Amino acid sequence: MHSRSIMETVNPEVRIDTYIRNVANALEQVEREGVKNEVIEIARAYLKDSIYYLSRGDQFNALATIAYAEGLLDALRFLGIAHFNWSRTDDLIRRAQNKVFVAGTFEIIHPGHIAYLRHAWTLGRVVAVIARDSTVKKIKGRDVIIPENQRLEVVSNIVYVHKARLGYEGDMFRVVEEERPNIILLGPNQPFNEDSLREELRKRGLGNIEVIRFNDYVDCPLCSTTKILKAISSRFNQNNQLP
């Protein structure tokens, strides 16, 4: 399944990340086929465990759990229950070595945020930049509810995020210059023009950064911080107390 010579050229963390991505890709193929099996769900649980362990720096348990998942999937394939192909290792290694830059307020985490960060993870190792309180007020015209350090702590503990940090006040490109990502992934509603962003990056000597947008908008009743705040306010005003 894995090319030993290629895998030996990368560090252990990237190797494990590559195994994880291969299992994730295999499970996506199985899911598209509509196969339902308890063993598949166990493999999916091991995958989640492995992502979590690696995000916490526990390489031993990350490797152990993803090895279990691989074994279960291979057994199902040999039995003819599941049909999938393992991905090319060199492609996965390149992806695991990508640095993917995402940014946002991340004030009240909701399914839209998770979908955005999960997609970023499929493209590489995620660096999430948290907007400063002053920046949020300038953009949204209101005081932030959840302070920046608390928002940073929450995002830092999302398994799809390899690294989280605060942005800077004023020059939004300063943090990009420091991180030097391979990819900038914009959210569905972020008010940035891709072409203008690429031009500014080019002027700063960062023209090799790929700028793409995540367009899979998650449609749910409260997939918006504004909607959540309005719902809380409405409930509070109706009951004159928090539920």
PDB file of C-alpha atoms in Angstrom:
ATOM      1  CA  MET A   1       0.000   0.000   0.000  1.00  0.00           C
ATOM      2  CA  HIS A   2       2.765   2.461   0.886  1.00  0.00           C
ATOM      3  CA  SER A   3       5.987   3.181  -0.991  1.00  0.00           C
ATOM      4  CA  ARG A   4       8.724   2.607   1.602  1.00  0.00           C
ATOM      5  CA  SER A   5      11.378   4.630  -0.216  1.00  0.00           C
ATOM      6  CA  ILE A   6       9.140   7.706  -0.427  1.00  0.00           C
ATOM      7  CA  MET A   7       7.910   7.422   3.131  1.00  0.00           C
ATOM      8  CA  GLU A   8      11.438   7.224   4.476  1.00  0.00           C
ATOM      9  CA  THR A   9      12.182  10.711   3.125  1.00  0.00           C
ATOM     10  CA  VAL A  10       9.655  12.455   5.388  1.00  0.00           C
ATOM     11  CA  ASN A  11       9.444  12.854   9.148  1.00  0.00           C
ATOM     12  CA  PRO A  12       7.230  10.572  11.295  1.00  0.00           C
ATOM     13  CA  GLU A  13       4.482  13.143  11.765  1.00  0.00           C
ATOM     14  CA  VAL A  14       4.059  13.593   8.013  1.00  0.00           C
ATOM     15  CA  ARG A  15       4.121   9.822   7.524  1.00  0.00           C
ATOM     16  CA  ILE A  16       1.288   9.348   9.992  1.00  0.00           C
ATOM     17  CA  ASP A  17      -0.613  12.269   8.481  1.00  0.00           C
ATOM     18  CA  THR A  18      -0.287  10.532   5.108  1.00  0.00           C
ATOM     19  CA  TYR A  19      -1.710   7.273   6.472  1.00  0.00           C
ATOM     20  CA  ILE A  20      -4.616   9.209   7.991  1.00  0.00           C
ATOM     21  CA  ARG A  21      -5.418  10.961   4.714  1.00  0.00           C
ATOM     22  CA  ASN A  22      -5.317   7.661   2.841  1.00  0.00           C
ATOM     23  CA  VAL A  23      -7.840   6.106   5.201  1.00  0.00           C
ATOM     24  CA  ALA A  24     -10.033   9.230   4.981  1.00  0.00           C
ATOM     25  CA  ASN A  25     -10.001   9.007   1.174  1.00  0.00           C
ATOM     26  CA  ALA A  26     -10.858   5.297   1.272  1.00  0.00           C
ATOM     27  CA  LEU A  27     -13.784   5.921   3.613  1.00  0.00           C
ATOM     28  CA  GLU A  28     -15.077   8.667   1.305  1.00  0.00           C
ATOM     29  CA  GLN A  29     -15.093   6.154  -1.566  1.00  0.00           C
ATOM     30  CA  VAL A  30     -16.958   3.623   0.555  1.00  0.00           C
ATOM     31  CA  GLU A  31     -19.451   6.272   1.647  1.00  0.00           C
ATOM     32  CA  ARG A  32     -20.159   7.253  -1.965  1.00  0.00           C
ATOM     33  CA  GLU A  33     -21.002   3.605  -2.680  1.00  0.00           C
ATOM     34  CA  GLY A  34     -23.542   3.675   0.125  1.00  0.00           C
ATOM     35  CA  VAL A  35     -22.058   0.676   1.914  1.00  0.00           C
ATOM     36  CA  LYS A  36     -23.406   0.304   5.456  1.00  0.00           C
ATOM     37  CA  ASN A  37     -21.450  -1.900   7.830  1.00  0.00           C
ATOM     38  CA  GLU A  38     -20.657  -1.806  11.526  1.00  0.00           C
ATOM     39  CA  VAL A  39     -16.977  -2.502  10.814  1.00  0.00           C
ATOM     40  CA  ILE A  40     -16.835   0.578   8.564  1.00  0.00           C
ATOM     41  CA  GLU A  41     -18.164   2.677  11.433  1.00  0.00           C
ATOM     42  CA  ILE A  42     -15.466   1.240  13.699  1.00  0.00           C
ATOM     43  CA  ALA A  43     -12.821   2.164  11.100  1.00  0.00           C
ATOM     44  CA  ARG A  44     -14.295   5.666  10.945  1.00  0.00           C
ATOM     45  CA  ALA A  45     -14.068   5.934  14.732  1.00  0.00           C
ATOM     46  CA  TYR A  46     -10.407   4.875  14.629  1.00  0.00           C
ATOM     47  CA  LEU A  47      -9.796   7.538  11.967  1.00  0.00           C
ATOM     48  CA  LYS A  48     -11.279  10.231  14.209  1.00  0.00           C
ATOM     49  CA  ASP A  49      -9.182   8.989  17.114  1.00  0.00           C
ATOM     50  CA  SER A  50      -6.029   9.099  15.000  1.00  0.00           C
ATOM     51  CA  ILE A  51      -6.695  12.660  13.820  1.00  0.00           C
ATOM     52  CA  TYR A  52      -7.220  13.677  17.430  1.00  0.00           C
ATOM     53  CA  TYR A  53      -4.063  11.976  18.725  1.00  0.00           C
ATOM     54  CA  LEU A  54      -1.910  13.488  15.982  1.00  0.00           C
ATOM     55  CA  SER A  55      -3.346  16.946  16.644  1.00  0.00           C
ATOM     56  CA  ARG A  56      -2.226  16.551  20.249  1.00  0.00           C
ATOM     57  CA  GLY A  57       1.264  15.373  19.261  1.00  0.00           C
ATOM     58  CA  ASP A  58       0.692  11.757  20.354  1.00  0.00           C
ATOM     59  CA  GLN A  59       2.271  10.019  17.365  1.00  0.00           C
ATOM     60  CA  PHE A  60       2.331   6.556  18.962  1.00  0.00           C
ATOM     61  CA  ASN A  61      -1.442   6.326  19.483  1.00  0.00           C
ATOM     62  CA  ALA A  62      -2.123   8.132  16.204  1.00  0.00           C
ATOM     63  CA  LEU A  63      -0.157   5.464  14.328  1.00  0.00           C
ATOM     64  CA  ALA A  64      -1.730   2.601  16.281  1.00  0.00           C
ATOM     65  CA  THR A  65      -5.313   3.731  15.678  1.00  0.00           C
ATOM     66  CA  ILE A  66      -4.870   4.478  11.977  1.00  0.00           C
ATOM     67  CA  ALA A  67      -3.208   1.068  11.530  1.00  0.00           C
ATOM     68  CA  TYR A  68      -6.326  -0.540  13.029  1.00  0.00           C
ATOM     69  CA  ALA A  69      -8.494   1.415  10.586  1.00  0.00           C
ATOM     70  CA  GLU A  70      -6.361   0.379   7.612  1.00  0.00           C
ATOM     71  CA  GLY A  71      -6.555  -3.273   8.624  1.00  0.00           C
ATOM     72  CA  LEU A  72     -10.331  -3.212   8.966  1.00  0.00           C
ATOM     73  CA  LEU A  73     -10.791  -1.586   5.564  1.00  0.00           C
ATOM     74  CA  ASP A  74      -8.405  -4.006   3.868  1.00  0.00           C
ATOM     75  CA  ALA A  75     -10.289  -6.939   5.383  1.00  0.00           C
ATOM     76  CA  LEU A  76     -13.607  -5.591   4.070  1.00  0.00           C
ATOM     77  CA  ARG A  77     -12.081  -5.106   0.627  1.00  0.00           C
ATOM     78  CA  PHE A  78     -10.677  -8.639   0.518  1.00  0.00           C
ATOM     79  CA  LEU A  79     -14.087  -9.994   1.512  1.00  0.00           C
ATOM     80  CA  GLY A  80     -15.737  -7.994  -1.277  1.00  0.00           C
ATOM     81  CA  ILE A  81     -17.859  -5.972   1.149  1.00  0.00           C
ATOM     82  CA  ALA A  82     -16.239  -2.608   0.423  1.00  0.00           C
ATOM     83  CA  HIS A  83     -14.675  -1.382  -2.823  1.00  0.00           C
ATOM     84  CA  PHE A  84     -12.072   1.373  -2.869  1.00  0.00           C
ATOM     85  CA  ASN A  85      -8.536   2.167  -3.998  1.00  0.00           C
ATOM     86  CA  TRP A  86      -5.731   3.382  -1.790  1.00  0.00           C
ATOM     87  CA  SER A  87      -4.416   6.764  -2.937  1.00  0.00           C
ATOM     88  CA  ARG A  88      -0.942   7.378  -4.338  1.00  0.00           C
ATOM     89  CA  THR A  89       1.432   7.922  -1.454  1.00  0.00           C
ATOM     90  CA  ASP A  90       3.480  10.669  -3.115  1.00  0.00           C
ATOM     91  CA  ASP A  91       0.321  12.720  -3.781  1.00  0.00           C
ATOM     92  CA  LEU A  92      -0.703  12.398  -0.156  1.00  0.00           C
ATOM     93  CA  ILE A  93       2.759  13.353   1.081  1.00  0.00           C
ATOM     94  CA  ARG A  94       2.652  16.557  -0.968  1.00  0.00           C
ATOM     95  CA  ARG A  95      -0.761  17.337   0.449  1.00  0.00           C
ATOM     96  CA  ALA A  96       0.347  16.578   4.016  1.00  0.00           C
ATOM     97  CA  GLN A  97       3.235  19.018   3.564  1.00  0.00           C
ATOM     98  CA  ASN A  98       0.995  21.823   2.279  1.00  0.00           C
ATOM     99  CA  LYS A  99       0.333  24.674   4.677  1.00  0.00           C
ATOM    100  CA  VAL A 100      -3.261  25.869   4.345  1.00  0.00           C
ATOM    101  CA  PHE A 101      -4.083  29.327   5.682  1.00  0.00           C
ATOM    102  CA  VAL A 102      -7.584  30.058   6.972  1.00  0.00           C
ATOM    103  CA  ALA A 103      -8.782  33.104   8.857  1.00  0.00           C
ATOM    104  CA  GLY A 104     -11.909  34.259  10.590  1.00  0.00           C
ATOM    105  CA  THR A 105     -13.576  35.532  13.731  1.00  0.00           C
ATOM    106  CA  PHE A 106     -14.611  32.065  14.928  1.00  0.00           C
ATOM    107  CA  GLU A 107     -16.720  33.726  17.589  1.00  0.00           C
ATOM    108  CA  ILE A 108     -19.373  31.071  18.207  1.00  0.00           C
ATOM    109  CA  ILE A 109     -18.325  27.805  16.599  1.00  0.00           C
ATOM    110  CA  HIS A 110     -21.062  26.260  14.451  1.00  0.00           C
ATOM    111  CA  PRO A 111     -21.298  23.554  11.718  1.00  0.00           C
ATOM    112  CA  GLY A 112     -20.248  26.021   9.029  1.00  0.00           C
ATOM    113  CA  HIS A 113     -16.924  26.587  10.783  1.00  0.00           C
ATOM    114  CA  ILE A 114     -16.347  22.843  11.131  1.00  0.00           C
ATOM    115  CA  ALA A 115     -17.074  22.217   7.444  1.00  0.00           C
ATOM    116  CA  TYR A 116     -14.668  25.031   6.484  1.00  0.00           C
ATOM    117  CA  LEU A 117     -11.870  23.714   8.702  1.00  0.00           C
ATOM    118  CA  ARG A 118     -12.464  20.097   7.697  1.00  0.00           C
ATOM    119  CA  HIS A 119     -12.154  21.029   4.024  1.00  0.00           C
ATOM    120  CA  ALA A 120      -8.976  22.981   4.754  1.00  0.00           C
ATOM    121  CA  TRP A 121      -7.579  19.854   6.428  1.00  0.00           C
ATOM    122  CA  THR A 122      -8.201  17.816   3.271  1.00  0.00           C
ATOM    123  CA  LEU A 123      -5.878  20.240   1.443  1.00  0.00           C
ATOM    124  CA  GLY A 124      -3.013  20.179   3.945  1.00  0.00           C
ATOM    125  CA  ARG A 125      -1.920  21.210   7.424  1.00  0.00           C
ATOM    126  CA  VAL A 126      -4.148  23.996   8.677  1.00  0.00           C
ATOM    127  CA  VAL A 127      -2.981  27.300  10.151  1.00  0.00           C
ATOM    128  CA  ALA A 128      -6.017  29.162  11.503  1.00  0.00           C
ATOM    129  CA  VAL A 129      -5.680  32.893  12.131  1.00  0.00           C
ATOM    130  CA  ILE A 130      -8.083  34.386  14.654  1.00  0.00           C
ATOM    131  CA  ALA A 131      -9.208  37.990  14.085  1.00  0.00           C
ATOM    132  CA  ARG A 132      -8.324  40.436  16.864  1.00  0.00           C
ATOM    133  CA  ASP A 133     -11.141  41.975  18.898  1.00  0.00           C
ATOM    134  CA  SER A 134     -10.443  45.417  17.433  1.00  0.00           C
ATOM    135  CA  THR A 135     -10.523  44.034  13.896  1.00  0.00           C
ATOM    136  CA  VAL A 136     -13.881  42.344  14.475  1.00  0.00           C
ATOM    137  CA  LYS A 137     -15.366  45.597  15.767  1.00  0.00           C
ATOM    138  CA  LYS A 138     -14.050  47.467  12.723  1.00  0.00           C
ATOM    139  CA  ILE A 139     -15.450  44.918  10.256  1.00  0.00           C
ATOM    140  CA  LYS A 140     -18.725  43.989  11.966  1.00  0.00           C
ATOM    141  CA  GLY A 141     -19.459  47.307  13.617  1.00  0.00           C
ATOM    142  CA  ARG A 142     -20.031  45.805  17.056  1.00  0.00           C
ATOM    143  CA  ASP A 143     -18.037  44.723  20.075  1.00  0.00           C
ATOM    144  CA  VAL A 144     -16.987  41.108  20.004  1.00  0.00           C
ATOM    145  CA  ILE A 145     -18.831  38.827  22.436  1.00  0.00           C
ATOM    146  CA  ILE A 146     -16.160  36.158  22.851  1.00  0.00           C
ATOM    147  CA  PRO A 147     -12.699  37.686  23.493  1.00  0.00           C
ATOM    148  CA  GLU A 148      -9.809  36.846  21.186  1.00  0.00           C
ATOM    149  CA  ASN A 149      -7.822  34.659  23.587  1.00  0.00           C
ATOM    150  CA  GLN A 150     -10.853  32.498  24.307  1.00  0.00           C
ATOM    151  CA  ARG A 151     -11.633  32.155  20.596  1.00  0.00           C
ATOM    152  CA  LEU A 152      -7.983  31.219  20.030  1.00  0.00           C
ATOM    153  CA  GLU A 153      -8.140  28.503  22.689  1.00  0.00           C
ATOM    154  CA  VAL A 154     -11.285  26.973  21.212  1.00  0.00           C
ATOM    155  CA  VAL A 155      -9.956  26.871  17.646  1.00  0.00           C
ATOM    156  CA  SER A 156      -6.607  25.521  18.867  1.00  0.00           C
ATOM    157  CA  ASN A 157      -8.464  22.472  20.173  1.00  0.00           C
ATOM    158  CA  ILE A 158     -10.289  21.632  16.938  1.00  0.00           C
ATOM    159  CA  VAL A 159      -8.609  18.502  15.560  1.00  0.00           C
ATOM    160  CA  TYR A 160      -8.481  19.776  11.968  1.00  0.00           C
ATOM    161  CA  VAL A 161      -6.285  22.703  13.028  1.00  0.00           C
ATOM    162  CA  HIS A 162      -2.545  22.115  13.230  1.00  0.00           C
ATOM    163  CA  LYS A 163      -1.798  25.597  14.502  1.00  0.00           C
ATOM    164  CA  ALA A 164      -3.909  28.553  15.606  1.00  0.00           C
ATOM    165  CA  ARG A 165      -2.688  32.074  16.239  1.00  0.00           C
ATOM    166  CA  LEU A 166      -3.938  35.622  16.528  1.00  0.00           C
ATOM    167  CA  GLY A 167      -3.754  37.950  13.574  1.00  0.00           C
ATOM    168  CA  TYR A 168      -2.481  41.518  13.616  1.00  0.00           C
ATOM    169  CA  GLU A 169      -4.295  44.786  13.855  1.00  0.00           C
ATOM    170  CA  GLY A 170      -4.083  46.802  10.675  1.00  0.00           C
ATOM    171  CA  ASP A 171      -2.053  44.908   8.063  1.00  0.00           C
ATOM    172  CA  MET A 172      -3.855  41.636   7.386  1.00  0.00           C
ATOM    173  CA  PHE A 173      -1.039  40.441   5.124  1.00  0.00           C
ATOM    174  CA  ARG A 174       1.619  40.577   7.826  1.00  0.00           C
ATOM    175  CA  VAL A 175       0.624  37.190   9.203  1.00  0.00           C
ATOM    176  CA  VAL A 176       0.595  35.725   5.681  1.00  0.00           C
ATOM    177  CA  GLU A 177       4.159  36.949   5.179  1.00  0.00           C
ATOM    178  CA  GLU A 178       5.187  35.216   8.399  1.00  0.00           C
ATOM    179  CA  GLU A 179       3.405  31.915   7.756  1.00  0.00           C
ATOM    180  CA  ARG A 180       4.168  31.624   4.017  1.00  0.00           C
ATOM    181  CA  PRO A 181       1.337  29.172   3.273  1.00  0.00           C
ATOM    182  CA  ASN A 182       0.946  27.192   0.055  1.00  0.00           C
ATOM    183  CA  ILE A 183      -2.809  27.818  -0.030  1.00  0.00           C
ATOM    184  CA  ILE A 184      -5.162  30.498   1.268  1.00  0.00           C
ATOM    185  CA  LEU A 185      -8.667  29.098   1.660  1.00  0.00           C
ATOM    186  CA  LEU A 186     -11.418  31.713   1.816  1.00  0.00           C
ATOM    187  CA  GLY A 187     -14.741  30.994   3.481  1.00  0.00           C
ATOM    188  CA  PRO A 188     -18.041  31.188   1.558  1.00  0.00           C
ATOM    189  CA  ASN A 189     -19.033  34.570   2.998  1.00  0.00           C
ATOM    190  CA  GLN A 190     -15.664  36.252   3.464  1.00  0.00           C
ATOM    191  CA  PRO A 191     -15.727  39.625   1.654  1.00  0.00           C
ATOM    192  CA  PHE A 192     -12.510  39.247  -0.316  1.00  0.00           C
ATOM    193  CA  ASN A 193     -12.097  39.311  -4.074  1.00  0.00           C
ATOM    194  CA  GLU A 194      -9.804  36.467  -5.101  1.00  0.00           C
ATOM    195  CA  ASP A 195      -8.163  38.388  -7.962  1.00  0.00           C
ATOM    196  CA  SER A 196      -7.482  41.453  -5.794  1.00  0.00           C
ATOM    197  CA  LEU A 197      -6.045  39.221  -3.094  1.00  0.00           C
ATOM    198  CA  ARG A 198      -3.757  37.481  -5.593  1.00  0.00           C
ATOM    199  CA  GLU A 199      -2.542  40.847  -6.897  1.00  0.00           C
ATOM    200  CA  GLU A 200      -1.687  42.083  -3.399  1.00  0.00           C
ATOM    201  CA  LEU A 201       0.146  38.839  -2.657  1.00  0.00           C
ATOM    202  CA  ARG A 202       2.112  39.231  -5.899  1.00  0.00           C
ATOM    203  CA  LYS A 203       3.169  42.760  -4.916  1.00  0.00           C
ATOM    204  CA  ARG A 204       4.511  41.383  -1.634  1.00  0.00           C
ATOM    205  CA  GLY A 205       6.495  38.623  -3.287  1.00  0.00           C
ATOM    206  CA  LEU A 206       3.930  35.958  -2.363  1.00  0.00           C
ATOM    207  CA  GLY A 207       2.591  35.291  -5.824  1.00  0.00           C
ATOM    208  CA  ASN A 208       3.172  31.548  -5.517  1.00  0.00           C
ATOM    209  CA  ILE A 209       0.380  31.202  -2.943  1.00  0.00           C
ATOM    210  CA  GLU A 210      -2.761  29.577  -4.344  1.00  0.00           C
ATOM    211  CA  VAL A 211      -5.989  31.396  -3.441  1.00  0.00           C
ATOM    212  CA  ILE A 212      -9.178  29.339  -3.504  1.00  0.00           C
ATOM    213  CA  ARG A 213     -12.635  29.626  -1.984  1.00  0.00           C
ATOM    214  CA  PHE A 214     -14.639  27.040  -0.073  1.00  0.00           C
ATOM    215  CA  ASN A 215     -18.073  27.321  -1.654  1.00  0.00           C
ATOM    216  CA  ASP A 216     -19.926  24.513   0.125  1.00  0.00           C
ATOM    217  CA  TYR A 217     -22.112  26.748   2.253  1.00  0.00           C
ATOM    218  CA  VAL A 218     -23.638  24.834   5.155  1.00  0.00           C
ATOM    219  CA  ASP A 219     -27.346  25.572   5.331  1.00  0.00           C
ATOM    220  CA  CYS A 220     -28.677  25.039   8.833  1.00  0.00           C
ATOM    221  CA  PRO A 221     -30.941  27.159  11.060  1.00  0.00           C
ATOM    222  CA  LEU A 222     -28.097  28.519  13.192  1.00  0.00           C
ATOM    223  CA  CYS A 223     -25.041  28.291  10.929  1.00  0.00           C
ATOM    224  CA  SER A 224     -24.224  31.939  11.555  1.00  0.00           C
ATOM    225  CA  THR A 225     -22.960  33.805  14.604  1.00  0.00           C
ATOM    226  CA  THR A 226     -25.440  36.605  13.870  1.00  0.00           C
ATOM    227  CA  LYS A 227     -28.353  34.133  13.773  1.00  0.00           C
ATOM    228  CA  ILE A 228     -27.197  32.522  17.009  1.00  0.00           C
ATOM    229  CA  LEU A 229     -26.956  35.893  18.769  1.00  0.00           C
ATOM    230  CA  LYS A 230     -30.399  36.902  17.496  1.00  0.00           C
ATOM    231  CA  ALA A 231     -31.880  33.596  18.675  1.00  0.00           C
ATOM    232  CA  ILE A 232     -30.336  34.036  22.143  1.00  0.00           C
ATOM    233  CA  SER A 233     -31.562  37.641  22.343  1.00  0.00           C
ATOM    234  CA  SER A 234     -35.048  36.664  21.253  1.00  0.00           C
ATOM    235  CA  ARG A 235     -35.245  33.823  23.757  1.00  0.00           C
ATOM    236  CA  PHE A 236     -33.914  36.022  26.544  1.00  0.00           C
ATOM    237  CA  ASN A 237     -36.343  38.847  25.770  1.00  0.00           C
ATOM    238  CA  GLN A 238     -39.282  36.455  25.675  1.00  0.00           C
ATOM    239  CA  ASN A 239     -38.462  34.790  28.974  1.00  0.00           C
ATOM    240  CA  ASN A 240     -36.636  37.705  30.577  1.00  0.00           C
ATOM    241  CA  GLN A 241     -34.022  35.165  31.634  1.00  0.00           C
ATOM    242  CA  LEU A 242     -31.541  32.843  30.028  1.00  0.00           C
ATOM    243  CA  PRO A 243     -32.978  29.361  29.324  1.00  0.00           C
TER     244      PRO A 243
END
